[in-house]
mmCIF file of C-alpha atoms in Angstrom:
data_model
loop_
_atom_site.group_PDB
_atom_site.id
_atom_site.type_symbol
_atom_site.label_atom_id
_atom_site.label_comp_id
_atom_site.label_asym_id
_atom_site.label_seq_id
_atom_site.Cartn_x
_atom_site.Cartn_y
_atom_site.Cartn_z
ATOM 1 C CA ILE A 11 7.647 -11.865 -15.339
ATOM 2 C CA MET A 12 4.117 -12.065 -14.028
ATOM 3 C CA THR A 13 1.306 -10.020 -15.788
ATOM 4 C CA CYS A 14 -1.132 -8.095 -13.789
ATOM 5 C CA ASP A 15 -3.051 -4.801 -13.725
ATOM 6 C CA ARG A 16 -1.269 -3.361 -10.786
ATOM 7 C CA ALA A 17 0.903 -4.031 -7.769
ATOM 8 C CA THR A 18 1.147 -2.746 -4.187
ATOM 9 C CA LEU A 19 3.465 -2.793 -1.366
ATOM 10 C CA PHE A 20 2.435 -2.437 2.224
ATOM 11 C CA LYS A 21 5.151 -2.245 4.922
ATOM 12 C CA LEU A 22 4.508 -3.002 8.748
ATOM 13 C CA ASP A 23 4.715 0.017 10.865
ATOM 14 C CA ALA A 24 6.751 0.404 13.758
ATOM 15 C CA THR A 25 4.016 -0.489 16.159
ATOM 16 C CA GLY A 26 3.657 -3.944 14.260
ATOM 17 C CA THR A 27 -0.255 -3.524 14.386
ATOM 18 C CA GLU A 28 -0.863 -1.780 10.933
ATOM 19 C CA LEU A 29 0.347 -1.958 7.316
ATOM 20 C CA GLU A 30 1.243 1.398 5.648
ATOM 21 C CA LEU A 31 0.875 1.520 1.977
ATOM 22 C CA MET A 32 4.242 2.245 0.570
ATOM 23 C CA VAL A 33 3.926 1.817 -3.335
ATOM 24 C CA ALA A 34 0.597 1.928 -5.291
ATOM 25 C CA GLU A 35 -0.854 3.257 -8.568
ATOM 26 C CA GLY A 36 -3.582 5.929 -7.844
ATOM 27 C CA ALA A 37 -3.564 5.387 -4.025
ATOM 28 C CA SER A 38 -1.959 6.757 -0.924
ATOM 29 C CA GLY A 39 -2.159 7.297 2.756
ATOM 30 C CA ILE A 40 -3.948 3.804 3.271
ATOM 31 C CA ARG A 41 -3.267 2.098 6.376
ATOM 32 C CA VAL A 42 -4.445 -1.553 7.011
ATOM 33 C CA PRO A 43 -4.797 -2.996 10.567
ATOM 34 C CA VAL A 44 -2.922 -6.538 10.821
ATOM 35 C CA GLY A 45 -5.507 -9.216 10.464
ATOM 36 C CA VAL A 46 -8.055 -7.038 8.572
ATOM 37 C CA GLY A 47 -8.550 -7.577 4.891
ATOM 38 C CA ILE A 48 -6.484 -9.633 2.342
ATOM 39 C CA ALA A 49 -3.095 -7.789 3.141
ATOM 40 C CA GLY A 50 -3.770 -7.642 6.822
ATOM 41 C CA THR A 51 -4.563 -11.661 6.883
ATOM 42 C CA VAL A 52 -1.232 -12.382 5.067
ATOM 43 C CA ALA A 53 0.650 -10.176 7.476
ATOM 44 C CA GLN A 54 -0.892 -12.014 10.296
ATOM 45 C CA THR A 55 -0.556 -15.640 9.178
ATOM 46 C CA GLY A 56 2.382 -15.287 6.927
ATOM 47 C CA ALA A 57 0.756 -17.361 4.193
ATOM 48 C CA LEU A 58 0.563 -16.510 0.532
ATOM 49 C CA GLU A 59 -3.100 -15.876 -0.575
ATOM 50 C CA ASN A 60 -4.287 -16.512 -4.094
ATOM 51 C CA ILE A 61 -7.888 -15.248 -4.768
ATOM 52 C CA ARG A 62 -9.781 -15.564 -7.902
ATOM 53 C CA ASP A 63 -12.652 -13.477 -7.156
ATOM 54 C CA ALA A 64 -12.157 -10.734 -4.483
ATOM 55 C CA TYR A 65 -15.870 -10.069 -4.044
ATOM 56 C CA THR A 66 -16.686 -13.461 -3.044
ATOM 57 C CA ASP A 67 -14.031 -13.376 -0.248
ATOM 58 C CA SER A 68 -15.588 -11.873 3.006
ATOM 59 C CA ARG A 69 -12.101 -10.362 3.838
ATOM 60 C CA PHE A 70 -12.093 -8.273 1.012
ATOM 61 C CA ASP A 71 -12.666 -4.439 1.522
ATOM 62 C CA PRO A 72 -14.301 -2.929 -1.536
ATOM 63 C CA SER A 73 -14.190 0.689 -0.340
ATOM 64 C CA PHE A 74 -11.335 1.711 -2.436
ATOM 65 C CA ASP A 75 -13.059 0.254 -5.796
ATOM 66 C CA LYS A 76 -16.136 2.208 -4.591
ATOM 67 C CA SER A 77 -14.208 5.617 -4.259
ATOM 68 C CA SER A 78 -11.958 5.184 -7.350
ATOM 69 C CA GLY A 79 -14.211 3.096 -9.788
ATOM 70 C CA TYR A 80 -11.632 0.599 -10.014
ATOM 71 C CA LYS A 81 -12.786 -3.037 -10.273
ATOM 72 C CA THR A 82 -10.528 -5.538 -8.219
ATOM 73 C CA THR A 83 -11.050 -9.290 -9.357
ATOM 74 C CA SER A 84 -8.079 -11.512 -8.741
ATOM 75 C CA ILE A 85 -5.627 -10.869 -5.897
ATOM 76 C CA LEU A 86 -2.214 -12.661 -5.276
ATOM 77 C CA ALA A 87 -0.686 -11.376 -1.956
ATOM 78 C CA ALA A 88 2.634 -12.813 -0.494
ATOM 79 C CA PRO A 89 4.294 -11.960 2.881
ATOM 80 C CA VAL A 90 7.529 -9.887 2.763
ATOM 81 C CA ARG A 91 10.159 -10.959 5.278
ATOM 82 C CA ASP A 92 13.390 -9.726 6.590
ATOM 83 C CA ALA A 93 16.643 -11.370 6.754
ATOM 84 C CA ARG A 94 15.292 -13.002 10.082
ATOM 85 C CA GLY A 95 12.370 -14.295 8.740
ATOM 86 C CA ASP A 96 10.012 -11.874 10.393
ATOM 87 C CA ILE A 97 7.164 -10.372 8.332
ATOM 88 C CA VAL A 98 7.835 -6.764 7.530
ATOM 89 C CA GLY A 99 5.244 -6.304 4.713
ATOM 90 C CA VAL A 100 2.930 -7.462 2.158
ATOM 91 C CA LEU A 101 3.361 -7.583 -1.684
ATOM 92 C CA GLN A 102 0.237 -7.727 -3.697
ATOM 93 C CA ALA A 103 -0.476 -8.297 -7.366
ATOM 94 C CA ILE A 104 -4.012 -7.225 -8.455
ATOM 95 C CA ASN A 105 -6.125 -8.376 -11.480
ATOM 96 C CA LYS A 106 -4.406 -11.009 -13.503
ATOM 97 C CA THR A 107 -3.869 -9.942 -17.035
ATOM 98 C CA PRO A 108 -5.779 -12.283 -19.348
ATOM 99 C CA THR A 109 -3.962 -13.940 -22.170
ATOM 100 C CA ALA A 110 -5.243 -14.604 -25.733
ATOM 101 C CA GLY A 111 -8.124 -17.012 -25.443
ATOM 102 C CA SER A 112 -8.331 -16.761 -21.567
ATOM 103 C CA PRO A 113 -11.384 -15.520 -19.796
ATOM 104 C CA THR A 114 -11.381 -11.943 -18.700
ATOM 105 C CA THR A 115 -11.385 -12.783 -15.112
ATOM 106 C CA ALA A 116 -8.096 -14.890 -15.248
ATOM 107 C CA ALA A 117 -6.794 -16.177 -11.911
ATOM 108 C CA PHE A 118 -2.881 -16.223 -10.841
ATOM 109 C CA SER A 119 -1.346 -19.499 -11.631
ATOM 110 C CA ASP A 120 1.034 -21.805 -9.474
ATOM 111 C CA VAL A 121 4.045 -20.341 -11.586
ATOM 112 C CA ASP A 122 2.707 -16.639 -10.578
ATOM 113 C CA GLU A 123 2.774 -17.822 -6.995
ATOM 114 C CA GLU A 124 6.566 -18.947 -7.238
ATOM 115 C CA VAL A 125 7.385 -15.679 -9.007
ATOM 116 C CA MET A 126 5.608 -13.584 -6.407
ATOM 117 C CA SER A 127 7.434 -15.307 -3.468
ATOM 118 C CA ILE A 128 10.699 -14.431 -5.251
ATOM 119 C CA LEU A 129 9.500 -10.734 -5.712
ATOM 120 C CA ALA A 130 8.570 -10.682 -2.026
ATOM 121 C CA ALA A 131 11.974 -11.641 -1.094
ATOM 122 C CA GLN A 132 13.566 -9.046 -2.978
ATOM 123 C CA ALA A 133 11.107 -6.501 -1.656
ATOM 124 C CA GLY A 134 12.278 -7.606 1.800
ATOM 125 C CA ILE A 135 15.847 -6.691 0.942
ATOM 126 C CA ALA A 136 14.666 -3.259 -0.724
ATOM 127 C CA LEU A 137 12.803 -2.374 2.556
ATOM 128 C CA ARG A 138 15.796 -3.137 4.693
ATOM 129 C CA ASN A 139 18.060 -1.041 2.533
ATOM 130 C CA ALA A 140 15.507 1.746 2.597
ATOM 131 C CA ASP A 141 15.449 1.683 6.408
ATOM 132 C CA LEU A 142 19.220 1.631 6.588
ATOM 133 C CA TYR A 143 19.159 4.846 4.269
ATOM 134 C CA ARG A 144 16.692 6.539 6.462
ATOM 135 C CA GLU A 145 18.521 5.669 9.605
ATOM 136 C CA SER A 146 21.785 6.984 8.033
ATOM 137 C CA VAL A 147 19.958 10.351 7.081
ATOM 138 C CA SER A 148 18.402 10.463 10.637
ATOM 139 C CA SER A 149 21.621 10.022 12.252
ATOM 140 C CA GLN A 150 23.485 12.686 10.158
ATOM 141 C CA SER A 151 20.554 15.056 10.947
ATOM 142 C CA LYS A 152 20.797 14.400 14.586
ATOM 143 C CA VAL A 153 24.723 15.054 14.709
ATOM 144 C CA ARG A 154 24.080 18.451 12.817
ATOM 145 C CA ALA A 155 21.572 19.393 15.333
ATOM 146 C CA LEU A 156 23.558 18.473 18.098
ATOM 147 C CA ILE A 157 26.598 20.504 16.798
ATOM 148 C CA ASP A 158 24.374 23.512 16.368
ATOM 149 C CA VAL A 159 22.967 23.356 19.788
ATOM 150 C CA ILE A 160 26.524 23.061 21.348
ATOM 151 C CA LYS A 161 27.668 25.871 19.495
ATOM 152 C CA SER A 162 24.900 27.931 20.649
ATOM 153 C CA MET A 163 25.446 27.062 24.283
ATOM 154 C CA SER A 164 29.143 28.079 24.029
ATOM 155 C CA SER A 165 28.629 31.022 22.182
ATOM 156 C CA ASN A 166 27.554 34.500 23.501
ATOM 157 C CA LEU A 167 24.183 34.426 22.055
ATOM 158 C CA GLY A 168 21.371 36.203 23.998
ATOM 159 C CA ILE A 169 18.946 33.971 25.855
ATOM 160 C CA ASN A 170 16.322 34.571 23.106
ATOM 161 C CA SER A 171 18.594 33.323 20.345
ATOM 162 C CA LEU A 172 19.609 30.322 22.562
ATOM 163 C CA MET A 173 16.118 29.426 23.114
ATOM 164 C CA PHE A 174 15.233 29.752 19.497
ATOM 165 C CA THR A 175 18.166 27.480 18.343
ATOM 166 C CA ILE A 176 17.255 24.711 20.908
ATOM 167 C CA THR A 177 13.603 24.654 20.053
ATOM 168 C CA GLN A 178 14.450 24.619 16.397
ATOM 169 C CA ARG A 179 16.923 21.900 16.664
ATOM 170 C CA ALA A 180 15.851 19.641 19.481
ATOM 171 C CA PRO A 181 12.984 17.890 17.586
ATOM 172 C CA ALA A 182 15.656 16.467 15.289
ATOM 173 C CA LEU A 183 17.468 15.050 18.289
ATOM 174 C CA ALA A 184 14.459 13.317 19.764
ATOM 175 C CA ASP A 185 12.527 12.499 16.684
ATOM 176 C CA ALA A 186 9.733 14.989 17.810
ATOM 177 C CA ASP A 187 7.279 17.251 16.177
ATOM 178 C CA ARG A 188 8.076 20.208 18.032
ATOM 179 C CA CYS A 189 9.936 21.551 21.239
ATOM 180 C CA THR A 190 9.011 24.115 23.960
ATOM 181 C CA PHE A 191 11.869 25.517 26.081
ATOM 182 C CA PHE A 192 10.319 26.888 29.255
ATOM 183 C CA LEU A 193 12.389 29.077 31.580
ATOM 184 C CA ALA A 194 11.727 28.951 35.343
ATOM 185 C CA ASN A 195 11.108 32.419 36.928
ATOM 186 C CA HIS A 196 11.020 31.647 40.671
ATOM 187 C CA LYS A 197 10.501 35.020 41.734
ATOM 188 C CA THR A 198 7.144 35.238 40.005
ATOM 189 C CA HIS A 199 6.419 31.530 40.354
ATOM 190 C CA GLU A 200 5.991 31.187 36.619
ATOM 191 C CA LEU A 201 7.114 29.209 33.680
ATOM 192 C CA TRP A 202 7.743 31.367 30.458
ATOM 193 C CA ALA A 203 8.047 30.131 26.736
ATOM 194 C CA MET A 204 8.075 31.855 23.342
ATOM 195 C CA GLN A 205 6.116 29.548 20.968
ATOM 196 C CA GLY A 206 6.344 31.371 17.613
ATOM 197 C CA ASP A 207 4.852 34.702 18.263
ATOM 198 C CA VAL A 208 2.829 33.316 21.378
ATOM 199 C CA ASP A 209 4.080 34.266 24.910
ATOM 200 C CA ILE A 210 3.148 31.551 27.063
ATOM 201 C CA ARG A 211 3.191 31.999 30.907
ATOM 202 C CA ILE A 212 1.862 29.166 33.225
ATOM 203 C CA PRO A 213 2.112 28.688 36.957
ATOM 204 C CA LEU A 214 5.361 26.982 38.079
ATOM 205 C CA ASP A 215 3.603 24.238 39.524
ATOM 206 C CA LYS A 216 0.995 23.497 36.867
ATOM 207 C CA GLY A 217 0.912 21.106 34.007
ATOM 208 C CA ILE A 218 3.480 18.624 32.756
ATOM 209 C CA ALA A 219 6.284 21.323 32.580
ATOM 210 C CA GLY A 220 5.308 22.431 35.993
ATOM 211 C CA ALA A 221 5.736 19.026 37.346
ATOM 212 C CA VAL A 222 9.031 18.705 36.020
ATOM 213 C CA ALA A 223 10.214 22.223 37.239
ATOM 214 C CA THR A 224 8.969 21.344 40.615
ATOM 215 C CA SER A 225 10.287 17.717 41.017
ATOM 216 C CA ALA A 226 13.514 18.151 38.831
ATOM 217 C CA ARG A 227 12.569 14.604 37.053
ATOM 218 C CA THR A 228 12.189 13.674 33.567
ATOM 219 C CA ILE A 229 8.543 12.796 32.599
ATOM 220 C CA ASN A 230 7.886 10.465 29.570
ATOM 221 C CA ILE A 231 4.212 10.340 28.699
ATOM 222 C CA ARG A 232 2.791 7.985 26.139
ATOM 223 C CA ASP A 233 -0.793 9.809 25.955
ATOM 224 C CA ALA A 234 -0.773 13.268 27.121
ATOM 225 C CA TYR A 235 -4.691 13.449 27.302
ATOM 226 C CA ALA A 236 -4.616 10.407 29.662
ATOM 227 C CA ASP A 237 -2.597 12.381 32.209
ATOM 228 C CA GLU A 238 -4.583 14.665 34.435
ATOM 229 C CA ARG A 239 -1.658 17.068 34.801
ATOM 230 C CA PHE A 240 -1.750 17.857 31.145
ATOM 231 C CA ASN A 241 -3.263 21.329 30.122
ATOM 232 C CA GLN A 242 -5.455 20.971 27.095
ATOM 233 C CA ALA A 243 -5.852 24.821 26.812
ATOM 234 C CA VAL A 244 -3.155 25.427 24.396
ATOM 235 C CA ASP A 245 -4.270 22.576 21.931
ATOM 236 C CA LYS A 246 -7.810 23.990 22.047
ATOM 237 C CA LEU A 247 -6.547 27.410 21.180
ATOM 238 C CA SER A 248 -4.166 26.406 18.472
ATOM 239 C CA GLY A 249 -5.899 23.242 16.928
ATOM 240 C CA TYR A 250 -2.702 21.420 17.509
ATOM 241 C CA ARG A 251 -3.105 17.849 18.786
ATOM 242 C CA THR A 252 -0.533 16.734 21.520
ATOM 243 C CA ARG A 253 -0.036 13.009 21.804
#
């Protein structure tokens, strides 16, 4: 349909501030801020970009070329929109394949632009279907996790087994990386938890967990390191980064 050397598909992340590389040959883990680079510009403006020579465009980032040895010349980038018309990604075709008798640095044509727009529309449908599938899988996982926790709480398991089940299954319920279950010991004025083989004991009124234990209120923190109550000691010992 449209001959080019390679194609890439970026998806807008949940924050709406970055593009995440979804499909590309020889590349992964690339994130591009909206408004930066060719793909970022398309995501910001919603306008198709047809560039004959990438290296003459100040927005082009040559870092991938330098690290991979690949040479980018022409770029055709189109916004990917969902059913509501909102931009959800960017589709790029890179390096137009020269035809017989054409120059080695061929540019994408008007016909290529039309084809790219059609492909971008199909990509929007594909991304939406992928999101629906992930949401379905996530919902099923949450239901299974909730059932496991309910079974544990209604059975005659010991406290250690109950704590283990909750800490293992709760992350799936809250879309979290990990879970710690603290028990309050009011006699010793401590909070106690088992994190793997690590026995954690902290004063009942210290840290985020202590603030919850003494106030009986739920606390939802976006940036733990910006909260003066957060105890960074466990992160420093384990190398883990709490956000």
